[in-house]
Coordinates of C-alpha atoms and ligand atoms in Angstrom, one line a residue:
M1 CA 74.2 35.2 17.3
E2 CA 74.4 33.7 20.9
K3 CA 73.5 30.4 21.7
D4 CA 75.2 27.5 23.3
I5 CA 75.1 24.6 20.9
K6 CA 78.5 23.3 21.1
S7 CA 78.0 21.2 24.2
N8 CA 79.1 17.6 23.8
K9 CA 77.6 16.1 26.7
K10 CA 73.7 16.1 26.0
V11 CA 72.0 13.6 23.7
R12 CA 71.2 15.9 20.7
I13 CA 68.3 15.5 18.2
V14 CA 68.6 17.5 15.2
G15 CA 65.1 17.9 13.4
Y16 CA 64.4 19.2 10.2
Q17 CA 61.6 19.7 7.9
S18 CA 62.2 20.2 4.1
G19 CA 59.3 21.0 1.5
K20 CA 57.1 23.8 0.0
H21 CA 56.7 26.0 3.1
D22 CA 57.8 26.5 6.5
V23 CA 61.2 25.1 6.1
S24 CA 63.0 24.8 9.4
Y25 CA 65.4 22.8 11.7
C26 CA 65.6 22.6 15.1
I27 CA 68.0 20.9 18.0
L28 CA 66.8 19.1 21.3
E29 CA 69.3 18.5 24.0
N30 CA 67.9 15.6 26.3
G31 CA 64.1 16.6 24.9
I32 CA 64.3 20.1 25.5
P33 CA 64.4 22.5 22.4
I34 CA 67.6 24.9 22.5
I35 CA 67.0 26.4 19.1
H36 CA 64.6 26.7 16.0
E37 CA 64.7 28.6 13.0
E38 CA 62.4 29.0 9.9
L39 CA 64.4 29.7 6.6
E40 CA 61.8 32.5 5.9
R41 CA 63.0 34.5 8.7
L42 CA 66.5 34.4 7.3
I43 CA 65.9 35.1 3.8
R44 CA 63.0 37.7 4.0
I45 CA 60.4 35.9 2.1
K46 CA 57.6 34.3 3.3
E47 CA 56.9 30.4 2.7
P48 CA 59.8 29.6 0.4
W49 CA 60.5 25.9 -0.7
G50 CA 63.9 24.9 0.8
D51 CA 65.9 22.4 2.6
G52 CA 66.0 22.0 6.3
L53 CA 68.9 19.9 6.5
K54 CA 70.9 22.3 4.4
M55 CA 69.9 25.0 6.7
Y56 CA 70.9 23.3 9.6
F57 CA 74.4 22.7 8.2
E58 CA 74.8 26.4 6.9
R59 CA 73.7 27.5 10.6
I60 CA 75.3 25.4 12.8
G61 CA 78.1 23.6 10.6
E62 CA 79.0 20.2 10.3
E63 CA 81.4 19.9 13.3
S64 CA 78.8 19.9 16.0
K65 CA 78.0 16.3 17.6
V66 CA 74.9 14.6 16.5
D67 CA 73.1 11.8 18.1
Y68 CA 70.1 11.5 15.9
F69 CA 68.5 13.0 13.1
A70 CA 64.6 13.3 13.0
F71 CA 63.1 14.2 9.6
G72 CA 59.5 15.6 10.1
N73 CA 58.1 15.9 6.7
P74 CA 58.4 12.7 4.7
Y75 CA 57.4 12.9 0.8
F76 CA 56.1 16.4 1.0
A77 CA 58.3 17.3 -1.9
Y78 CA 58.8 14.1 -3.5
T79 CA 56.8 13.4 -6.6
N80 CA 56.9 11.0 -9.2
G81 CA 59.7 9.2 -7.1
K82 CA 61.9 12.0 -7.1
W83 CA 62.8 14.6 -4.5
D84 CA 62.8 18.3 -5.8
S85 CA 65.9 19.9 -6.1
R86 CA 65.0 22.9 -4.2
C87 CA 64.1 20.7 -1.1
S88 CA 66.8 18.1 -1.0
S89 CA 70.2 17.7 -2.7
K90 CA 72.6 14.8 -2.9
E91 CA 75.5 16.9 -1.2
T92 CA 73.6 17.8 1.8
N93 CA 72.3 14.4 2.2
D94 CA 76.1 12.8 1.5
L95 CA 76.9 15.5 4.7
R96 CA 74.4 14.2 6.9
D97 CA 75.3 10.5 6.3
K98 CA 79.1 11.6 7.0
V99 CA 77.9 12.8 10.3
L100 CA 75.7 9.7 10.8
A101 CA 78.8 7.6 10.4
R102 CA 81.2 9.9 12.4
D103 CA 78.9 10.2 15.4
N104 CA 77.6 6.6 15.4
A105 CA 74.1 8.5 15.0
E106 CA 70.7 7.3 13.8
F107 CA 68.4 8.8 11.1
H108 CA 64.5 8.6 11.7
T109 CA 61.7 9.6 9.6
I110 CA 58.5 10.8 11.4
G111 CA 55.0 11.0 9.7
H112 CA 53.6 14.4 9.3
H113 CA 50.6 14.3 11.5
K114 CA 52.6 12.2 13.9
S115 CA 54.8 15.0 14.2
H116 CA 52.1 17.5 14.5
A117 CA 50.6 15.5 17.1
A118 CA 53.8 14.9 19.1
N119 CA 54.6 18.8 19.0
A120 CA 51.3 19.6 20.7
F121 CA 51.3 16.7 23.1
Y122 CA 54.7 16.7 24.3
S123 CA 55.3 20.6 24.5
S124 CA 52.0 20.5 26.8
N125 CA 51.7 19.5 30.6
F126 CA 49.0 17.1 30.1
N127 CA 49.7 13.7 31.3
N128 CA 47.1 12.4 29.0
A129 CA 45.1 13.9 26.3
L130 CA 43.1 13.5 23.0
V131 CA 45.2 15.0 20.3
F132 CA 43.6 16.4 17.0
T133 CA 45.5 17.3 14.0
L134 CA 43.9 19.5 11.4
D135 CA 45.4 20.7 8.3
G136 CA 45.7 20.8 4.6
G137 CA 47.4 17.4 4.1
G138 CA 50.5 15.4 4.9
V139 CA 52.0 11.8 4.3
E140 CA 52.6 9.5 7.1
E141 CA 55.6 7.1 7.1
N142 CA 53.6 4.3 5.2
G143 CA 52.6 6.9 2.3
T144 CA 48.8 7.3 3.5
S145 CA 47.8 11.1 3.0
H146 CA 45.6 12.6 5.9
A147 CA 44.1 16.2 6.7
L148 CA 42.8 15.2 10.1
T149 CA 43.9 12.7 12.5
V150 CA 43.3 11.6 16.2
W151 CA 45.5 10.6 18.7
Q152 CA 45.6 9.3 22.2
G153 CA 48.4 10.7 24.4
E154 CA 49.4 8.8 27.4
D155 CA 52.4 9.6 29.6
N156 CA 55.3 9.6 27.1
K157 CA 53.3 7.6 24.4
L158 CA 51.3 8.7 21.5
T159 CA 49.0 6.1 20.1
P160 CA 47.0 6.7 16.5
I161 CA 43.2 6.5 17.2
E162 CA 42.0 7.2 13.6
L163 CA 43.9 8.7 10.5
I164 CA 41.0 9.9 8.3
P165 CA 41.8 9.6 4.8
I166 CA 42.3 12.9 2.9
T167 CA 39.9 11.9 0.5
T168 CA 37.3 11.8 3.1
L169 CA 37.9 15.1 4.5
N170 CA 40.1 17.9 4.0
V171 CA 39.4 21.5 5.5
G172 CA 43.1 23.4 5.2
S173 CA 43.6 22.6 1.3
P174 CA 40.0 24.4 0.5
W175 CA 40.8 27.1 2.7
R176 CA 44.1 27.8 0.9
L177 CA 42.3 27.6 -2.4
Y178 CA 39.1 29.9 -1.3
T179 CA 41.8 32.5 0.1
G180 CA 43.4 33.1 -3.3
E181 CA 40.4 32.0 -5.5
I182 CA 37.5 33.7 -4.1
F183 CA 39.1 36.7 -2.2
G184 CA 42.1 37.4 -4.2
L185 CA 44.4 37.3 -1.2
S186 CA 47.9 35.5 -1.2
S187 CA 47.7 31.9 0.0
G188 CA 51.4 31.1 0.2
Y189 CA 54.9 32.0 -1.1
P190 CA 56.2 35.1 -1.7
K191 CA 53.8 36.9 0.6
G192 CA 52.4 34.0 3.0
N193 CA 48.9 32.7 3.7
Q194 CA 46.5 35.6 4.5
S195 CA 43.8 33.3 5.5
G196 CA 43.8 35.3 8.8
T197 CA 42.4 38.4 6.9
V198 CA 39.6 36.1 5.8
M199 CA 38.9 35.2 9.6
A200 CA 39.1 38.8 10.4
M201 CA 36.1 39.6 7.7
A202 CA 34.2 36.5 9.1
C203 CA 33.2 38.5 12.2
V204 CA 31.5 41.2 10.5
G205 CA 29.4 38.9 8.0
D206 CA 26.2 37.0 7.8
S207 CA 27.4 33.5 8.6
N208 CA 24.3 31.6 7.4
K209 CA 23.9 33.3 4.0
Y210 CA 26.3 30.5 2.0
F211 CA 26.7 28.2 4.8
N212 CA 25.6 25.0 2.9
D213 CA 27.9 25.0 -0.2
F214 CA 31.0 25.5 1.9
Y215 CA 30.2 22.9 4.4
E216 CA 29.4 20.7 1.6
G217 CA 32.9 21.3 -0.1
F218 CA 34.5 20.1 3.2
V219 CA 32.8 17.0 3.7
I220 CA 32.9 15.7 0.1
G221 CA 36.7 15.7 1.0
G222 CA 39.6 15.6 -1.5
G223 CA 40.5 19.1 -0.8
G224 CA 42.0 20.6 -4.3
H225 CA 40.7 17.6 -6.2
N226 CA 37.1 18.0 -5.2
P227 CA 34.8 19.7 -8.1
K228 CA 32.4 21.2 -5.4
V229 CA 35.6 23.1 -3.9
W230 CA 36.2 24.6 -7.4
D231 CA 32.5 25.2 -8.0
N232 CA 32.4 27.4 -4.8
C233 CA 35.6 29.2 -6.0
K234 CA 33.8 30.4 -9.1
K235 CA 30.6 31.5 -7.5
Y236 CA 31.9 32.9 -4.6
K237 CA 34.7 34.9 -6.2
E238 CA 31.8 36.5 -8.1
I239 CA 29.6 37.2 -5.3
A240 CA 32.5 38.5 -3.1
N241 CA 33.4 41.1 -5.8
K242 CA 30.0 42.5 -6.0
S243 CA 30.5 44.6 -2.5
E244 CA 32.6 44.4 0.5
Q245 CA 29.6 43.5 2.7
D246 CA 29.1 40.4 0.2
K247 CA 32.6 39.7 0.7
F248 CA 32.1 39.5 4.5
D249 CA 29.0 37.3 4.3
V250 CA 31.0 34.9 2.0
A251 CA 33.9 34.9 4.9
A252 CA 31.6 34.5 7.5
S253 CA 29.8 31.7 6.2
L254 CA 33.0 29.9 5.2
Q255 CA 34.0 30.3 8.7
K256 CA 31.0 29.0 10.1
A257 CA 31.1 25.8 8.1
T258 CA 34.8 25.5 9.1
E259 CA 33.6 25.5 12.6
M260 CA 30.6 23.2 12.5
V261 CA 32.5 20.4 10.1
I262 CA 35.4 20.4 12.7
K263 CA 32.9 20.3 15.7
N264 CA 30.8 17.6 14.4
V265 CA 34.2 15.5 13.8
M266 CA 35.5 16.0 17.0
Q267 CA 32.2 15.6 19.2
Q268 CA 32.4 11.8 17.7
Y269 CA 35.5 11.1 19.5
I270 CA 34.7 13.3 22.5
D271 CA 31.7 11.3 23.2
K272 CA 33.6 8.0 22.7
Y273 CA 36.8 8.8 24.8
N274 CA 35.4 11.4 27.4
P275 CA 38.7 13.3 27.4
T276 CA 39.5 15.6 30.2
N277 CA 42.4 17.3 28.0
I278 CA 42.7 18.0 24.4
C279 CA 45.6 19.1 22.5
L280 CA 45.4 20.9 18.9
S281 CA 48.0 21.1 16.1
G282 CA 47.9 21.2 12.4
G283 CA 47.7 24.7 10.5
V284 CA 44.0 24.9 10.5
S285 CA 44.1 25.1 14.4
L286 CA 45.7 28.5 13.3
N287 CA 41.9 29.8 13.1
C288 CA 41.8 30.9 16.6
L289 CA 38.2 32.1 16.1
M290 CA 37.2 28.4 15.9
T291 CA 39.6 27.5 18.9
G292 CA 38.2 30.0 21.2
K293 CA 34.7 28.7 20.5
M294 CA 35.7 25.4 21.5
L295 CA 36.1 26.4 25.0
D296 CA 32.2 27.3 24.7
W297 CA 31.3 24.2 22.9
W298 CA 33.2 21.6 25.7
P299 CA 33.5 23.7 28.6
N300 CA 34.4 20.8 30.7
I301 CA 37.6 19.9 28.6
K302 CA 41.0 21.9 29.1
F303 CA 42.6 22.9 25.7
Y304 CA 46.1 23.1 24.7
A305 CA 47.2 24.6 21.2
D306 CA 50.6 23.6 20.0
P307 CA 52.6 27.0 19.7
I308 CA 53.9 26.0 16.3
P309 CA 50.8 24.2 14.7
Y310 CA 51.7 25.0 11.0
D311 CA 54.5 23.1 9.4
G312 CA 57.1 25.0 10.6
G313 CA 56.7 22.9 13.9
L314 CA 57.2 19.5 12.1
C315 CA 60.9 19.4 12.9
L316 CA 60.2 20.0 16.8
G317 CA 57.5 17.3 16.8
A318 CA 59.5 14.8 14.9
S319 CA 62.1 15.1 17.5
R320 CA 59.8 15.1 20.5
Y321 CA 58.3 11.9 19.4
L322 CA 61.8 10.2 18.5
W323 CA 63.0 11.4 22.4
H324 CA 59.7 10.3 24.4
H325 CA 58.0 7.6 22.1
I326 CA 60.6 5.8 20.6
L327 CA 63.5 6.3 22.8
D328 CA 61.2 6.1 25.8
N329 CA 62.3 9.3 27.8
P330 CA 59.9 10.3 30.4
R331 CA 57.8 13.2 29.9
I332 CA 59.2 16.9 30.5
E333 CA 57.7 19.0 33.1
W334 CA 57.4 22.6 31.4
K335 CA 57.8 25.4 33.7
D336 CA 57.5 28.0 31.4
N337 CA 56.3 28.6 27.8
T338 CA 59.8 27.5 26.6
T339 CA 58.7 27.0 22.9
S340 CA 58.0 30.7 22.7
Y341 CA 61.4 32.1 21.8
L342 CA 63.4 29.6 20.3
G343 CA 65.3 31.8 17.9
P344 CA 68.8 33.3 18.1
K345 CA 69.7 35.9 20.3
Y346 CA 71.8 38.9 19.5
N347 CA 74.4 40.8 21.7
K348 CA 75.2 44.3 22.2
E349 CA 77.9 44.4 19.7
D350 CA 75.6 43.0 17.3
V351 CA 73.4 45.7 17.8
L352 CA 75.7 48.5 18.1
N353 CA 77.6 47.5 14.7
S354 CA 74.1 47.5 13.1
L355 CA 73.2 51.0 14.6
Q356 CA 76.6 52.2 13.7
E357 CA 76.2 51.5 9.8
S358 CA 72.6 52.9 9.9
E359 CA 73.6 56.4 11.1
L360 CA 70.8 56.5 13.1
D361 CA 70.8 58.5 16.7
W362 CA 70.2 56.4 19.8
T363 CA 70.3 57.1 23.5
E364 CA 70.2 54.9 27.0
A365 CA 66.4 54.8 28.2
S366 CA 64.7 52.9 31.0
D367 CA 61.5 50.9 30.5
E368 CA 59.6 53.5 32.5
K369 CA 60.5 56.0 29.8
V370 CA 59.7 53.9 27.1
I371 CA 56.1 53.4 28.9
D372 CA 55.8 57.1 29.1
L373 CA 56.3 57.6 25.4
I374 CA 53.6 54.7 24.8
C375 CA 51.5 56.9 27.0
D376 CA 52.1 59.7 25.0
Q377 CA 50.7 57.7 22.0
K378 CA 54.1 56.7 20.2
I379 CA 54.5 53.6 18.4
I380 CA 57.5 51.6 19.7
S381 CA 58.9 48.7 17.9
V382 CA 60.8 46.4 20.5
F383 CA 63.7 44.0 20.2
G384 CA 65.1 41.8 22.6
G385 CA 66.0 38.1 23.8
G386 CA 65.5 35.2 21.2
S387 CA 63.1 35.7 18.4
E388 CA 59.7 34.2 18.6
S389 CA 59.2 30.6 16.9
G390 CA 55.7 30.6 15.5
R391 CA 53.7 32.9 13.7
R392 CA 53.0 35.3 16.6
A393 CA 55.0 38.2 18.0
L394 CA 55.2 37.6 21.7
G395 CA 56.9 40.7 22.9
N396 CA 60.6 40.2 21.7
R397 CA 60.1 41.2 18.2
S398 CA 56.8 43.4 18.3
I399 CA 55.3 46.8 17.8
L400 CA 53.9 47.9 20.8
A401 CA 51.0 50.7 21.6
D402 CA 48.3 52.4 23.9
P403 CA 45.2 50.2 23.5
R404 CA 43.0 52.7 25.1
N405 CA 43.1 54.9 22.0
E406 CA 40.5 54.0 19.7
N407 CA 42.3 55.7 16.6
M408 CA 45.4 53.6 17.6
K409 CA 44.4 50.9 14.9
D410 CA 44.3 53.3 12.3
I411 CA 47.3 55.1 13.2
I412 CA 49.4 51.9 13.2
N413 CA 47.9 51.1 9.8
K414 CA 48.7 54.1 8.2
K415 CA 52.6 54.4 9.7
V416 CA 53.5 51.0 9.6
K417 CA 51.3 47.9 8.7
H418 CA 49.3 48.6 5.9
R419 CA 46.2 46.4 6.7
Q420 CA 42.7 46.4 5.6
W421 CA 40.7 48.4 8.1
F422 CA 38.9 45.7 9.5
R423 CA 41.8 43.6 10.9
P424 CA 42.2 43.7 14.5
F425 CA 45.3 44.1 16.6
A426 CA 46.1 41.9 19.7
P427 CA 46.2 42.4 23.1
S428 CA 49.0 41.2 25.3
I429 CA 47.5 40.9 29.1
L430 CA 49.1 40.2 32.3
R431 CA 48.1 36.4 33.1
E432 CA 46.4 37.1 36.6
E433 CA 44.2 40.0 34.9
V434 CA 42.4 37.7 32.1
K435 CA 39.6 37.0 34.4
N436 CA 38.9 40.6 34.8
W437 CA 38.7 41.6 31.1
F438 CA 37.8 38.2 29.3
E439 CA 34.8 35.9 29.8
H440 CA 37.1 32.7 29.9
D441 CA 39.9 32.6 32.4
I442 CA 42.7 30.7 30.5
D443 CA 46.2 30.5 29.5
S444 CA 46.9 31.7 25.9
P445 CA 50.7 32.5 25.8
Y446 CA 50.7 31.6 22.2
M447 CA 47.7 33.8 20.8
S448 CA 46.0 30.6 20.2
F449 CA 42.4 31.6 21.3
V450 CA 40.1 34.5 20.1
L451 CA 38.0 35.2 23.6
K452 CA 35.3 37.8 24.2
F453 CA 35.8 40.5 26.0
K454 CA 33.7 41.5 29.2
E455 CA 31.3 43.9 27.8
S456 CA 31.5 46.4 30.6
I457 CA 35.3 46.9 29.9
R458 CA 35.3 47.2 26.3
N459 CA 35.5 50.7 26.0
K460 CA 38.8 50.8 28.0
A461 CA 41.0 48.9 25.4
K462 CA 39.1 50.1 22.3
A463 CA 42.1 49.4 20.2
V464 CA 42.3 45.6 20.8
V465 CA 38.6 44.9 20.8
H466 CA 37.5 43.6 17.3
F467 CA 34.0 44.7 15.8
D468 CA 32.4 41.5 17.7
G469 CA 33.7 42.2 20.8
S470 CA 36.6 39.9 20.7
G471 CA 40.4 39.8 21.1
R472 CA 43.3 37.1 20.1
L473 CA 44.9 37.5 23.5
Q474 CA 48.3 36.8 24.6
T475 CA 48.6 36.0 28.4
V476 CA 51.9 36.8 29.6
T477 CA 53.8 35.5 32.8
K478 CA 56.9 36.3 34.6
N479 CA 58.3 32.8 33.8
D480 CA 57.3 33.3 30.1
N481 CA 58.8 36.6 29.5
K482 CA 60.1 38.2 32.3
W483 CA 61.0 41.7 30.6
Y484 CA 57.5 41.6 28.9
Y485 CA 55.7 41.0 31.9
N486 CA 57.4 43.8 33.9
F487 CA 57.1 46.2 31.0
I488 CA 53.1 45.8 30.9
S489 CA 53.1 46.0 34.7
I490 CA 54.7 49.2 34.5
F491 CA 52.2 50.3 31.9
K492 CA 49.3 49.1 34.3
E493 CA 50.6 51.1 37.3
K494 CA 50.3 54.3 35.3
T495 CA 47.2 53.6 33.5
G496 CA 45.1 51.0 35.4
V497 CA 45.2 49.0 32.2
P498 CA 47.0 45.8 32.2
I499 CA 47.0 45.3 28.5
L500 CA 49.4 46.5 25.7
L501 CA 48.5 46.5 22.1
N502 CA 50.9 44.0 20.3
T503 CA 51.5 43.2 16.6
S504 CA 54.2 41.8 15.0
F505 CA 57.3 43.5 14.2
N506 CA 57.4 43.7 10.5
D507 CA 55.6 45.4 7.3
R508 CA 54.1 42.8 4.9
E509 CA 57.6 40.5 5.2
P510 CA 58.5 37.8 7.6
I511 CA 59.0 38.9 11.3
V512 CA 62.3 40.9 11.9
E513 CA 65.1 38.5 12.8
T514 CA 68.1 40.5 13.4
P515 CA 69.2 43.8 14.5
Q516 CA 69.7 44.7 11.0
D517 CA 66.1 43.8 10.0
A518 CA 64.6 45.8 12.7
I519 CA 66.6 48.8 11.9
N520 CA 65.6 48.3 8.1
C521 CA 61.8 47.8 8.9
Y522 CA 62.1 50.8 11.5
K523 CA 63.6 52.9 8.5
G524 CA 61.3 51.9 6.1
T525 CA 58.1 52.8 8.3
D526 CA 56.8 55.8 10.4
I527 CA 57.4 53.8 13.9
D528 CA 58.2 56.2 16.2
Y529 CA 60.9 54.7 18.2
L530 CA 62.8 51.3 18.3
Y531 CA 63.8 49.8 21.7
F532 CA 66.4 47.4 22.0
Y533 CA 65.3 46.5 25.6
D534 CA 68.1 44.1 26.5
Y535 CA 70.7 46.8 26.3
N536 CA 68.3 49.9 27.2
I537 CA 69.0 51.4 23.4
L538 CA 66.5 53.6 22.4
V539 CA 66.5 54.7 18.6
K540 CA 65.0 57.6 17.0
K541 CA 65.2 58.4 13.6
Ligands
FE2_601 FE1 50.6 19.8 8.2

């Protein structure tokens, strides 16, 4: 793993988050994130409990200089006055205290929603914005719990406007329950939260059929403590089990109720504060069907979605809050989407060593040759650069294919992903082409918004157009990812289509992290080729 993390000159903040899921750590140097890693990528199990501080010491070591520790998830694994031993240990905290004393460093605890809001606002280029955080619940420094909060971001300061009590409104926690109870899908460890599957179903159901019950479940608040939510679980599990279409209707009603409840709450603050810009964070903002609709609800407002809006971004948000708000450092103007690829990079030797052990054949190949293979309807897994931070593969750990082939979705499902037939695959599109293909012309570098394709063009990229004509697009610029931008450009030159089908490089496990993970996934599936694009190494079984 390659990363210059030994520098002694810059102010270094180590952020971490421990708890029941999304365990992670990061390092900021002078306010700029240089690494961010999540535990699940390393241990290859989704959403494990764990200790982000322990992870930091294991990955980076205790000898590195630290100026500040920022802990972004207070109390989350703290019950009955005690830390759960899976999330915190005396040895690790002692080690932190030793480093604090040695480096004359400081330790800060930053609230859950404050950290979400900070990661959204400070990673945006907005000088002022209204910031909404929407999730299943988190605790602030003073011990209060919330699932929806509103902040005002102004230059380098972030001020709370309203922290709605969790007992008044909670959207995320009912979603977790419904995903598991009604639909029988995983809602966390060890398979991860599959609420994306519910969103895919929502596009093919009747959204008015059961709307009222779900809407009421949200506005009563309290999440898992709300009897209405449990009644809904029981009632709609029975209905959803009747037929596939019934399941879709339940999903669609749940989705519409979610959209309406969030829209109504946000509208109150929009009316009052009349913002030009809005930032979104919290796990519920991964509901990109909803975030896409916000562009239609409020066409005069600019939106920015946190690249890591779930709790995996808390360590980054806590660190950014410390750097800008507490330490009063000026805002940083982001020239590219540097939050996308904060994982470690691997050198050629790492790749060759893993290949040697695998006994797989490889040859040297150019990007042009690999694009020819894609045009020849082959499925290519690509690996290069730093791994993506966040839930979405954005070209560095991706499986790519020809979007023009309407059968491609079924082919990828059969050969690799084993997903339900109704789940869509995403389009990666050159940024300047968005206006020609979609009904809105926006930046979506982190796949945060679902937009409608223009009707006239849908038949040109059938594999990435969902049943309702939508796509969860990733917009790609040269600054974001030079290799990926050039790669898609070659495809465009050959086919006239500036889009590639992009799905994460994994098969029901966390996204691959190391070259060895990539080889394991490649060997265990029927992906046609594996391309280590940094070194032009093309692997074939
Ligand atoms: Fe959260």
